[in-house]
Coordinates of C-alpha atoms and ligand atoms in Angstrom, one line a residue:
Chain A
X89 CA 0.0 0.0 0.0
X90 CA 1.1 3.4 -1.3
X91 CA 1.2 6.5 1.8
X92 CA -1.1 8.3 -0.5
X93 CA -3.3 5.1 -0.3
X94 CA -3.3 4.9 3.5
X95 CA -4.1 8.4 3.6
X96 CA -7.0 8.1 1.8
X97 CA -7.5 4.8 3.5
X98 CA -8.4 5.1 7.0
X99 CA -10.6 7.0 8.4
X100 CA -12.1 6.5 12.4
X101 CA -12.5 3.0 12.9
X102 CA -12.3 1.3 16.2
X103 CA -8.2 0.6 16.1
X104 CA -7.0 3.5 17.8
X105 CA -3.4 2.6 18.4
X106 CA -3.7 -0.5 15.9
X107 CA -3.1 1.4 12.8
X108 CA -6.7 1.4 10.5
X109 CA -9.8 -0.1 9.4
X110 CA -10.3 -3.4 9.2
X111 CA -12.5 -4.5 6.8
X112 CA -15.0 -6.9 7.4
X113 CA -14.9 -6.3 11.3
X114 CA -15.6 -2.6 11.4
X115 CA -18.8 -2.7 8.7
X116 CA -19.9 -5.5 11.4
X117 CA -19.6 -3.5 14.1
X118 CA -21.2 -0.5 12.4
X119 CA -24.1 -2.4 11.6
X120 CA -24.8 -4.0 14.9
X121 CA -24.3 -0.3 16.3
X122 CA -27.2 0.2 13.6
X123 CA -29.0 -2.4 15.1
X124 CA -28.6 -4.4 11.9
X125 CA -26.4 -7.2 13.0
X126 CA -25.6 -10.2 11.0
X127 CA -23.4 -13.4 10.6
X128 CA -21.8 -15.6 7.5
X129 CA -23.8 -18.6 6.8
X130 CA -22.6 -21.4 4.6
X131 CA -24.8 -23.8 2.2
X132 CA -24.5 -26.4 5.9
X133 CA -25.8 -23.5 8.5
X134 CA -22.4 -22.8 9.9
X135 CA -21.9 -19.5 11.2
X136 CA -19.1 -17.7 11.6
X137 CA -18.1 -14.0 11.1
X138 CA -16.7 -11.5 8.6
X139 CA -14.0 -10.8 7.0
X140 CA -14.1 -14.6 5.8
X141 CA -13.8 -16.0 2.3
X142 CA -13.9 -19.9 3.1
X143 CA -16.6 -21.5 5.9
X144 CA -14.2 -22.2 8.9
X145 CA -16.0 -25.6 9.5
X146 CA -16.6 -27.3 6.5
X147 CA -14.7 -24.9 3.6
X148 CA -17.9 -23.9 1.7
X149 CA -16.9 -21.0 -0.1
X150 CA -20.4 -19.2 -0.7
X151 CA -21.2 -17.1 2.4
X152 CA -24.5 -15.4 2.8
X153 CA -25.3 -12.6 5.2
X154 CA -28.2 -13.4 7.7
X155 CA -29.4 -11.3 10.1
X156 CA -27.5 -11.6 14.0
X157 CA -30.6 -12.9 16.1
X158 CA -31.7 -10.3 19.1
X159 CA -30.3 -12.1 21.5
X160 CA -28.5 -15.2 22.8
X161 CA -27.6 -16.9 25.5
X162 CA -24.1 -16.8 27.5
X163 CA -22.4 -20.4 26.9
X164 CA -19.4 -19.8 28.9
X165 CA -18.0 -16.6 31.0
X166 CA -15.1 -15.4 33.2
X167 CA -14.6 -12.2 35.3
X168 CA -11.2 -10.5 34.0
X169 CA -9.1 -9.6 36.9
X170 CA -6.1 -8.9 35.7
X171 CA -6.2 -7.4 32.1
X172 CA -4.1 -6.2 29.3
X173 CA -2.8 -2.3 29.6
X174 CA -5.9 -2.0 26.9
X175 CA -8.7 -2.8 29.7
X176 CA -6.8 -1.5 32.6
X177 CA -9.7 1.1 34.0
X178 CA -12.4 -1.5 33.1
X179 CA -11.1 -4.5 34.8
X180 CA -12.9 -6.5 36.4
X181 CA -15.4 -7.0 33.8
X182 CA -17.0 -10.2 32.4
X183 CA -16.0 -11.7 29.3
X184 CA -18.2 -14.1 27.8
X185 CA -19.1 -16.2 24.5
X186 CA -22.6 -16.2 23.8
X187 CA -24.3 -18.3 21.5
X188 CA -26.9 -16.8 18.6
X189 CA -27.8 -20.4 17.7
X190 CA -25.4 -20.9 14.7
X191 CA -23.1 -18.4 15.3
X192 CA -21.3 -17.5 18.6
X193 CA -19.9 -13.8 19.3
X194 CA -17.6 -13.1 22.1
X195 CA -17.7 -9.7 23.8
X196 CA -17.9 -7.6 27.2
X197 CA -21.0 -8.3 28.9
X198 CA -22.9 -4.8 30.6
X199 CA -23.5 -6.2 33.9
X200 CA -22.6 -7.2 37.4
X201 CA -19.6 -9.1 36.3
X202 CA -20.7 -11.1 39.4
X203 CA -24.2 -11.7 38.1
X204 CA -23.5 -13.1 34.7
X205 CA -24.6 -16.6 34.2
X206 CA -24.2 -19.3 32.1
X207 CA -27.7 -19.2 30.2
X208 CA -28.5 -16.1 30.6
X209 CA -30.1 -14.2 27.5
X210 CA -28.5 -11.3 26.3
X211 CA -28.3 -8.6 22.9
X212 CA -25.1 -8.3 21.0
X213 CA -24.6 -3.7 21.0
X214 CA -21.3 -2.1 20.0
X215 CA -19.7 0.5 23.1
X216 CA -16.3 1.0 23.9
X217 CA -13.0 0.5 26.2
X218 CA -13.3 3.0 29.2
X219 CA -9.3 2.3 28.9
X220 CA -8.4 2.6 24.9
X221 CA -12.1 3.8 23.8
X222 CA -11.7 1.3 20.8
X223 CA -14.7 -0.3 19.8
X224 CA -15.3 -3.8 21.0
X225 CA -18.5 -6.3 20.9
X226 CA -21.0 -5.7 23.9
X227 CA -23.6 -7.6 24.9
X228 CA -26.8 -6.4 27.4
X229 CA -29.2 -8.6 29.6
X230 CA -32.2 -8.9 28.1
Chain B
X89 CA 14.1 -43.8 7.7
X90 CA 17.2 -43.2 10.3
X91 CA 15.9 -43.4 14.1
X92 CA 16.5 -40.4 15.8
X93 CA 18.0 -40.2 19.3
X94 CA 18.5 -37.5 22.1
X95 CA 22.3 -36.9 22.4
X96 CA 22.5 -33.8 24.7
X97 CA 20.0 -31.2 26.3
X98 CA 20.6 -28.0 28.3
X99 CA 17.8 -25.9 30.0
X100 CA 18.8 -22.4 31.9
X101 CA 17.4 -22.1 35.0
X102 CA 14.0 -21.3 34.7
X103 CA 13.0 -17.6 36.3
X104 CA 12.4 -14.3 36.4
X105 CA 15.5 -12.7 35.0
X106 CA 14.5 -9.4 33.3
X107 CA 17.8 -8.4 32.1
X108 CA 19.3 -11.3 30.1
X109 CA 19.2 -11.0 26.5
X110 CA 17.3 -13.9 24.5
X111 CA 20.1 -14.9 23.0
X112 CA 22.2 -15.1 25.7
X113 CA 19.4 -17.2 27.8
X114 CA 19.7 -19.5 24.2
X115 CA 23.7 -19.2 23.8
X116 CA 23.5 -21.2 28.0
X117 CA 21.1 -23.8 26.8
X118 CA 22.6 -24.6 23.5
X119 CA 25.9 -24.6 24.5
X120 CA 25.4 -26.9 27.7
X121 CA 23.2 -29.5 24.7
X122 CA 26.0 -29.7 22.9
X123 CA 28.5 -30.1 25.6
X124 CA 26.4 -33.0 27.3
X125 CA 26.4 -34.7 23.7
X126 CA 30.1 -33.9 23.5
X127 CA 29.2 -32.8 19.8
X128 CA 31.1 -30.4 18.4
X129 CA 29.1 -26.9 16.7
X130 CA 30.5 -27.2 13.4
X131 CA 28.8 -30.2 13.5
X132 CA 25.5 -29.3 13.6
X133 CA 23.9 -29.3 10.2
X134 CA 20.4 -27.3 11.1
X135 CA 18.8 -25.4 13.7
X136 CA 15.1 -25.2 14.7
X137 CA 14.4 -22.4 17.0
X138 CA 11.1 -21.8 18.8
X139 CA 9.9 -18.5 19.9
X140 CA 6.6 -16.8 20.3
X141 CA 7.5 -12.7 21.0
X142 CA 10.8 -11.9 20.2
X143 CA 9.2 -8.9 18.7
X144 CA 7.0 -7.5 21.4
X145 CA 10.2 -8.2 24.6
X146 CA 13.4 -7.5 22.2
X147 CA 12.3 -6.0 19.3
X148 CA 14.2 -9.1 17.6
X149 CA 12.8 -10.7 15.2
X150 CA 14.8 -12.8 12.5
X151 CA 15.7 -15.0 15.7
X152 CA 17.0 -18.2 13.7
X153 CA 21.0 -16.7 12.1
X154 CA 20.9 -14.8 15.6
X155 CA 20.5 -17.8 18.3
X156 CA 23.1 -20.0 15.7
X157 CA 25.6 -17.3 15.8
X158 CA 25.3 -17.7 19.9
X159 CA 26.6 -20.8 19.9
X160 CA 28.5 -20.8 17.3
X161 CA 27.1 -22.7 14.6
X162 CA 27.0 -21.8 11.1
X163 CA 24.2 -23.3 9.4
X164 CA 20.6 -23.0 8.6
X165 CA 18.9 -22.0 11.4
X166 CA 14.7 -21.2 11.2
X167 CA 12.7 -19.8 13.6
X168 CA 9.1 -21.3 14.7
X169 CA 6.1 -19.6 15.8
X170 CA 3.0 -21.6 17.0
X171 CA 2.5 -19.9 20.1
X172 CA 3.2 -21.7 23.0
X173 CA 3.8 -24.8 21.0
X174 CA 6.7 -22.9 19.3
X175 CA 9.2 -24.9 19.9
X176 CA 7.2 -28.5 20.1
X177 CA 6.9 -27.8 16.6
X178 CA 10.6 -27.3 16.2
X179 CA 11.6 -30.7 17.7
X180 CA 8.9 -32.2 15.2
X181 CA 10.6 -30.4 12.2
X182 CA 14.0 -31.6 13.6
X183 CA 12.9 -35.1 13.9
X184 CA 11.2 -35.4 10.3
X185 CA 14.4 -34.0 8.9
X186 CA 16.4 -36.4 10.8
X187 CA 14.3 -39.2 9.9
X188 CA 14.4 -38.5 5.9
X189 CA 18.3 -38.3 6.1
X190 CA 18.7 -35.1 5.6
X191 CA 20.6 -34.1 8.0
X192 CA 22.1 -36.4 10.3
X193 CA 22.8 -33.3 13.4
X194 CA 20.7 -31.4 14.6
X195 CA 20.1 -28.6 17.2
X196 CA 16.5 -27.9 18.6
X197 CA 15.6 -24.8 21.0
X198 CA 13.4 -22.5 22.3
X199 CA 13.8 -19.2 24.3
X200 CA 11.8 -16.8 25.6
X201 CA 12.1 -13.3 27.8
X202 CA 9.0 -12.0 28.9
X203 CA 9.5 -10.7 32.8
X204 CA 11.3 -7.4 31.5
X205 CA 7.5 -6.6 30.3
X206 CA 5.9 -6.4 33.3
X207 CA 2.9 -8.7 34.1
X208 CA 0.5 -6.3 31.9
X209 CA 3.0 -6.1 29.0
X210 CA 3.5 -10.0 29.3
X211 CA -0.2 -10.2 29.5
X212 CA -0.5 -8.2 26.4
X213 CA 1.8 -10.3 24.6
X214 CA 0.8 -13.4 25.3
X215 CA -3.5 -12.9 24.3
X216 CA -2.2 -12.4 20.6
X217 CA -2.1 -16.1 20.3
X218 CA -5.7 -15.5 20.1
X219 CA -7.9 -13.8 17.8
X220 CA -7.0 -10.3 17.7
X221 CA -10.2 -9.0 16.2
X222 CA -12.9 -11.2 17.9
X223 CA -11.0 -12.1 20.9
X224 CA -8.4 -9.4 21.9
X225 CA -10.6 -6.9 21.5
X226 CA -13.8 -7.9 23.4
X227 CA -11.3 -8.3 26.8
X228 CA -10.1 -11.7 25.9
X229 CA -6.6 -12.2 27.8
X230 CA -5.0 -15.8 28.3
X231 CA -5.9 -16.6 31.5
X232 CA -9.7 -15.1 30.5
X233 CA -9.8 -17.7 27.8
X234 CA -8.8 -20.6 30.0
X235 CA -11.0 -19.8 32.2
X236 CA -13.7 -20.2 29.8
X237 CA -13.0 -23.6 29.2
X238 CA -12.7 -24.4 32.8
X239 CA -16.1 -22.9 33.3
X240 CA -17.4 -24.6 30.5
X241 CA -15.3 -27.7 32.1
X242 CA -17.9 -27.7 35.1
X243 CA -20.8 -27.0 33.7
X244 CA -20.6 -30.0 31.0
X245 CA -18.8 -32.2 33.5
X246 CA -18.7 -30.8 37.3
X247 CA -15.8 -30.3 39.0
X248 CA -14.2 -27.8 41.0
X249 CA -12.0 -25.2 41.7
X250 CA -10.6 -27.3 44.6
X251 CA -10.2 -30.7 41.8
X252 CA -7.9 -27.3 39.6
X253 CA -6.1 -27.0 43.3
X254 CA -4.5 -30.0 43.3
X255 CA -2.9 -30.0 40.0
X256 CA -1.6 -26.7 40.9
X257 CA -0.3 -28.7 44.8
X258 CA 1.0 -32.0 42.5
X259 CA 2.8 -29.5 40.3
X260 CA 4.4 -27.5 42.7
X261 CA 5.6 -30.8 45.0
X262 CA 7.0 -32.3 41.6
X263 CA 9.6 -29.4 41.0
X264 CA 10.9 -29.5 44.8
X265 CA 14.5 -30.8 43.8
X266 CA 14.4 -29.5 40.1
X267 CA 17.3 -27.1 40.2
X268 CA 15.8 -25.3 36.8
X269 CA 12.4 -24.9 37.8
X270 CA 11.1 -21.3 38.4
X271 CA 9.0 -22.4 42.0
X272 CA 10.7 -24.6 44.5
X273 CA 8.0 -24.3 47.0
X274 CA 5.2 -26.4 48.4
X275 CA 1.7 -25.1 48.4
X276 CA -1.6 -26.1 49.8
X277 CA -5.3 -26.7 48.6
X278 CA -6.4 -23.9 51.0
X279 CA -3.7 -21.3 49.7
X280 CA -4.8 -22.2 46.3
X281 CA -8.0 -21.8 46.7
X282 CA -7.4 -18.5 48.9
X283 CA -5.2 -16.9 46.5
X284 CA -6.5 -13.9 44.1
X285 CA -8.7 -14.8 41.3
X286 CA -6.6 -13.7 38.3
X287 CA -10.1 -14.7 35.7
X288 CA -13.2 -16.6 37.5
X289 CA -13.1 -19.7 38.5
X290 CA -8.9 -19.6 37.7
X291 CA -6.5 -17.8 40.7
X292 CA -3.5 -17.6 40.9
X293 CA -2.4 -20.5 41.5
X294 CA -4.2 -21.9 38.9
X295 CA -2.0 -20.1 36.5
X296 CA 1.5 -20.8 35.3
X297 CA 4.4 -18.0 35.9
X298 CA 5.9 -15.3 33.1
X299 CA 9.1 -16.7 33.0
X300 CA 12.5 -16.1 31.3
X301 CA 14.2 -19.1 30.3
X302 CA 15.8 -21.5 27.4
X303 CA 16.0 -24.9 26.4
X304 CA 18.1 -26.6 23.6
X305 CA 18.6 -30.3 22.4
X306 CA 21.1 -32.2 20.1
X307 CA 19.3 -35.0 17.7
X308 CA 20.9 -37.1 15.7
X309 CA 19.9 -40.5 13.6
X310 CA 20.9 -43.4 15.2
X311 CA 23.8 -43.8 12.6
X312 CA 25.8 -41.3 13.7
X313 CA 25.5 -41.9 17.3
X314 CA 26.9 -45.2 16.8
X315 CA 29.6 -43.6 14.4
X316 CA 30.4 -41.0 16.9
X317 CA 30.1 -43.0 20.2
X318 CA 27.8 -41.6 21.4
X319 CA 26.0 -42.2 24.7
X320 CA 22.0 -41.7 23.2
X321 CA 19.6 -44.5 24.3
X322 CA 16.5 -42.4 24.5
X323 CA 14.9 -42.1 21.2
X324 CA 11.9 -39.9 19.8
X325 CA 9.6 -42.4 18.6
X326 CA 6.3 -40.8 17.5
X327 CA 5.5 -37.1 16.7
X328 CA 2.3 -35.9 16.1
X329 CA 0.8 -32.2 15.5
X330 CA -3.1 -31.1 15.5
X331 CA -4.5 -28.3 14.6
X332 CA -8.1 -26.2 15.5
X333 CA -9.8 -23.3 14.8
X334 CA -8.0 -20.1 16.3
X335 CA -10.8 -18.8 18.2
X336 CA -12.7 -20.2 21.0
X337 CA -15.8 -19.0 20.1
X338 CA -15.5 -20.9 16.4
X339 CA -14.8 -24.3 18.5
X340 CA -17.7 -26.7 18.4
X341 CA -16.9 -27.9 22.2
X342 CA -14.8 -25.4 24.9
X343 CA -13.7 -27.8 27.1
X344 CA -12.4 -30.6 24.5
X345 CA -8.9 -30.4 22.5
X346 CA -9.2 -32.4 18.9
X347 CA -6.1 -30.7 18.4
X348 CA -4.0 -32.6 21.1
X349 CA -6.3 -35.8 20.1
X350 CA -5.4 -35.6 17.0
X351 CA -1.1 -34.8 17.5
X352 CA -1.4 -37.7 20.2
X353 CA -3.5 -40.1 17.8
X354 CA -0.7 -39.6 14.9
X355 CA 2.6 -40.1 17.3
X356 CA 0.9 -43.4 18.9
X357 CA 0.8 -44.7 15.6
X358 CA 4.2 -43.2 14.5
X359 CA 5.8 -44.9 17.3
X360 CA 3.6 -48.0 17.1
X361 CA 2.3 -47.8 21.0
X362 CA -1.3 -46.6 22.9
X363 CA -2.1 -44.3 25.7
X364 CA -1.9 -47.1 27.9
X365 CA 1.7 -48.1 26.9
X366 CA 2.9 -44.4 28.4
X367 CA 4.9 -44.9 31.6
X368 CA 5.5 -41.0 32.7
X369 CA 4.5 -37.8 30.5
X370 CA 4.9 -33.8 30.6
X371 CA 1.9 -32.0 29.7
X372 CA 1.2 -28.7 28.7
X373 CA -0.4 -27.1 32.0
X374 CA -0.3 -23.2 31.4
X375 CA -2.9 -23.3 33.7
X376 CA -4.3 -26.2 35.7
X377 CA -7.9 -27.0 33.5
X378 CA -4.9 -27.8 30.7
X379 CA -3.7 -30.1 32.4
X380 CA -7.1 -31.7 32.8
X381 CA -7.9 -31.1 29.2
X382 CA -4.5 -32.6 28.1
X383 CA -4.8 -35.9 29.6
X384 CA -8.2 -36.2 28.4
X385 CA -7.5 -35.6 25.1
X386 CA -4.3 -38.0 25.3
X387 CA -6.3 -40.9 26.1
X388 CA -5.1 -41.7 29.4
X389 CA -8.8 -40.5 30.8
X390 CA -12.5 -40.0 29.4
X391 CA -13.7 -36.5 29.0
X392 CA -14.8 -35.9 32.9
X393 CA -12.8 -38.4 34.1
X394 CA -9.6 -36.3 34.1
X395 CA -10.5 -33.9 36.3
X396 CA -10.2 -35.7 39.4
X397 CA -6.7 -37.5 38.8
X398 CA -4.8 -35.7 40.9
X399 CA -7.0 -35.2 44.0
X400 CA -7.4 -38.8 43.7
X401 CA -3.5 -39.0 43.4
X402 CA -3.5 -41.1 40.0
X403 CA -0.4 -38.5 38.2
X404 CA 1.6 -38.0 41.2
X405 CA 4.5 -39.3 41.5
X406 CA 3.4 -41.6 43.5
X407 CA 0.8 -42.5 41.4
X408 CA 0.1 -44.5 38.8
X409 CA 1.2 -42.4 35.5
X410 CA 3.2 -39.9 37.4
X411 CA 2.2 -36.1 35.1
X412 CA 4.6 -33.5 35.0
X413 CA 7.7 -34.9 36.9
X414 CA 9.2 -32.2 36.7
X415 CA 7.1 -29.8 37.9
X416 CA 5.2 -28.7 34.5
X417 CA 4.9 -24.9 33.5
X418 CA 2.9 -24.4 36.5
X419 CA 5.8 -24.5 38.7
X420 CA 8.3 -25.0 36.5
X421 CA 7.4 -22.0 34.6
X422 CA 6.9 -21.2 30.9
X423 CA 8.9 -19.5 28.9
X424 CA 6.5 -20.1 26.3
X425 CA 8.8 -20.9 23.0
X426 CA 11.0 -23.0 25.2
X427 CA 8.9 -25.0 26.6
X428 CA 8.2 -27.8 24.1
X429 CA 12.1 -28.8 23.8
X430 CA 12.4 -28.5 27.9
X431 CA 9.6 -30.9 28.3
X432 CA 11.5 -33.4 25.7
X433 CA 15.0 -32.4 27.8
X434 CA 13.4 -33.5 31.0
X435 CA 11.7 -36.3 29.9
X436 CA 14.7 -37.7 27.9
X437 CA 16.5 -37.5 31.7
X438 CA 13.6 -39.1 33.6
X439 CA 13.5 -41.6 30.9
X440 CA 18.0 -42.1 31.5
X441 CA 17.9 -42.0 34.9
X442 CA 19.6 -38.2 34.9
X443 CA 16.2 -36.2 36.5
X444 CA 16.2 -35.6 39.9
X445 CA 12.8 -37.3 39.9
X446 CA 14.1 -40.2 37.9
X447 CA 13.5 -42.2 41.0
X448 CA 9.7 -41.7 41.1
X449 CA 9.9 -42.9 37.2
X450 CA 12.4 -46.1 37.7
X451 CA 11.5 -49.0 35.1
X452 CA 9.8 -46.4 32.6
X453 CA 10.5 -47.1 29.1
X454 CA 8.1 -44.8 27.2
X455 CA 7.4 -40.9 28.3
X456 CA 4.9 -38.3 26.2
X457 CA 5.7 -34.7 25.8
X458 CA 2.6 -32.3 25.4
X459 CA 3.0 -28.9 23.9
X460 CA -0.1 -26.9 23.1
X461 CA -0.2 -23.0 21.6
X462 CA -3.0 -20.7 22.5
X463 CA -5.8 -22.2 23.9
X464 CA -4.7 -25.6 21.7
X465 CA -5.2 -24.4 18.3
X466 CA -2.0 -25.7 18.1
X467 CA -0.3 -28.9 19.2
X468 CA 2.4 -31.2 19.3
X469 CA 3.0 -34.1 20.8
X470 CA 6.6 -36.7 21.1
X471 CA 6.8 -40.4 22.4
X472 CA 10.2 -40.8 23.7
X473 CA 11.3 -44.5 24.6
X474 CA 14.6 -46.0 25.9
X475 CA 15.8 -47.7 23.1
X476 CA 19.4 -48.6 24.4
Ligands
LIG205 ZN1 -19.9 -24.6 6.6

């Protein structure tokens, strides 16, 4: 990539610090911040998430957007105690994966990181580290 | 298809020495390899290096030419990155090429300085064996991702944070009289489960040291050991590597690794054995729940089954397959890219006779080395077996 390129190139984003756009994530996480989530879905209903060219389960190469379902349901969580120099002012904070039925999303949840449960239904929203203010997946109890 | 042996290893002490150069960490482990298989430098006709962030702690990378130049070899030398399976991926690499004839020398390694980073720095360096988009991002760190398995662990299977304790108690009673390892000190189940929570349920305790440290072996076929005279009767039988999707989330089970399943399925039948042939292994326990998950996925236990082994006192060393001898990263410590050629170093001497817990592994003929990168999207595993 040219300077003048990069110039032109990047502009916002949530990668303070990490130099750019990145394609595929950042038009995901605009469009959940839209409200209009959505997922990759292969021929075999795998899921799995942008920027992806090939099915990471079974190599199907045509991927369809479908919309992100309002909510899930946590399938596994932690409490981060000690974080990286990126999350320092927001630790502790849970972390979890939550499932949206074919497709799983991992992200901060917006809660008691005490109260979060495995189970427990929440939406997928975009907000920020208190720390870096880059963008990041959150989800919110439902 | 040449047999290849273990003619030398050399591990630095394992610790937190924030001021010694990666190479020079590499330069003492390589150098006392070769000097335990009295083989000369000149000799050696490759070098397979393992490290993970030579980038983020030195500013280094283009590690292979620099650790051969440290101990004074001149020959190809490549560097390996799989994480913390770095280097477990550079002894299998070695041992194909040895195997093929292509080289009938070699040198294996790994080094890694992480304590000058700090514990957040180190922290940062070590989640990018994750998913930096998906994972990283949304507050993902290392211990935050085992800890999602352990969870995950429980709720498919039960279990507890006390069953975690005593792999952490096993581990740190293993290393008592191992002069390399990092911790030389007995804990409890009480102060384990006392200690600060470092990423619910794991504390920390459950969680392996940042640790600066280096490990190095000499392999060579079986040929030239007899040519050169020299003293090599543990040989590296089976190696194995499996691979999984990077990111947890992508995984269809959390608290499973095909990966290791898969590396251990191909070196049983490389080396012709089964799980239940294996007389003493070193698994990859960066943090207690992999230990669990690692001999699962090995075959020596059914998924839910391996959680209670060490409460129940099955892989002490008083047990009946004794699990990280020599104290395993736990309390060993982990300097992540030389991990995988340490574990084959200290097996190769429990397997001789030449650990310090040799005695709790007398009669064993066939050891298993574990190495797993990330949270084992990456893995590697090595039958060794006394062969002379
Ligand atoms: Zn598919």
């Amino acid at each position: 990539m040219s300077g003048d390129e990069r110039d032109q190139g990047t502009t916002g984003g949530s990668d303070r610090g990490r130099g750019g756009r990145n394609d595929g994530f950042d038009d995901l996480l605009d469009a959940i911040e839209a409200g209009e989530g959505y997922y990759l879905r292969c021929p075999n209903d795998h899921g799995s998430l942008p920027p992806r060219r090939v099915c990471p389960h079974c190599g199907a190469r045509d991927l369809d957007e479908h919309p992100l379902p309002e909510s899930g349901t946590v399938a596994t969580h932690t409490v981060v105690r000690v974080p990286t120099p990126q999350f320092a002012d927001d630790a502790p904070y849970a972390t979890a994966v939550v499932d949206f039925g074919t497709v799983r999303l991992t992200g901060v949840v917006d809660a008691d990181p005490e109260a979060v449960e495995t189970g427990m239904t929440v939406g997928a929203t975009v907000g920020e580290s208190r720390t870096s203010g880059e963008r990041l997946v959150r989800f919110v109890p439902r | 298809m040449s047999e290849v042996r273990i003619a030398g290893g050399g591990l630095t002490r394992f610790g937190r020495f924030p001021d010694r150069t990666g190479r020079d960490l590499f330069a003492e482990a390589g150098l006392a390899a070769l000097d335990e298989a009295g083989v000369d430098p000149g000799e050696i006709e490759h070098l397979y290096f393992g490290n993970f962030m030579g980038e983020l702690a030195e500013h280094q990378g283009h590690m292979g030419p620099q650790m051969a130049e440290a101990v004074g070899v001149r020959a190809p030398a490549t560097r390996y990155e799989s994480a913390c399976a770095s280097s477990g991926v550079a002894v299998r690499e070695a041992v194909r090429t040895v195997r093929t004839g292509e080289a009938d020398v070699v040198l294996v390694g790994g080094a890694e300085r992480m304590t000058n980073m700090g514990t957040a720095g180190a922290t940062e360096g070590l989640s990018i064996a994750a998913d930096d988009l998906y994972e990283i991002r949304a507050g993902m760190t290392f211990p935050a991702a085992y800890a999602l398995m352990a969870r995950a662990y429980f709720e498919e299977f039960g279990g507890s944070a006390e069953d975690l304790a005593h792999v952490a108690v096993k581990n740190h009673e293993h290393a008592l009289p191992n002069e390399h390892a990092q911790f030389r000190s007995s804990i409890t189940v009480e102060e384990a489960l006392d200690a600060p929570r470092i990423a619910d349920p794991l504390g920390l305790y459950d969680s392996c040291p940042i640790t600066d440290g280096a490990s190095a072996a000499v392999l060579v076929s079986d040929d030239y050991a007899e040519r050169a005279g020299l003293d090599a009767p543990v040989a590296v039988t089976g190696t194995g590597q499996g691979g999984d999707n990077l990111a947890l989330q992508d995984r269809e089970y959390f608290a499973r690794s095909p990966a290791t399943a898969d590396a251990a399925e191909e070196a049983y039948a490389d080396a012709g054995i089964g799980p239940g042939d294996v007389d003493v292994a070193e698994v990859h326990d960066c943090f207690t729940i992999a230990e669990v998950l690692a001999i699962e996925a090995l075959g020596f236990y059914d998924p839910g089954e391996g959680i209670g082994a060490a409460r129940r006192g099955e892989t002490t060393r008083h047990g009946d397959l004794p699990v990280n001898l020599s104290g395993g990263l736990k309390a060993k410590g982990h300097p992540v890219g030389a991990t995988g050629v340490a574990q084959v170093v200290s097996l190769a001497r429990l397997l001789s006779g030449t650990h310090p817990r040799a005695s709790d592994a007398s009669g064993a003929r066939v050891g298993l080395a574990h190495n797993a990168g990330g949270t084992v999207a990456s893995a590697t595993v090595h039958v060794l077996e006394v062969v002379a």
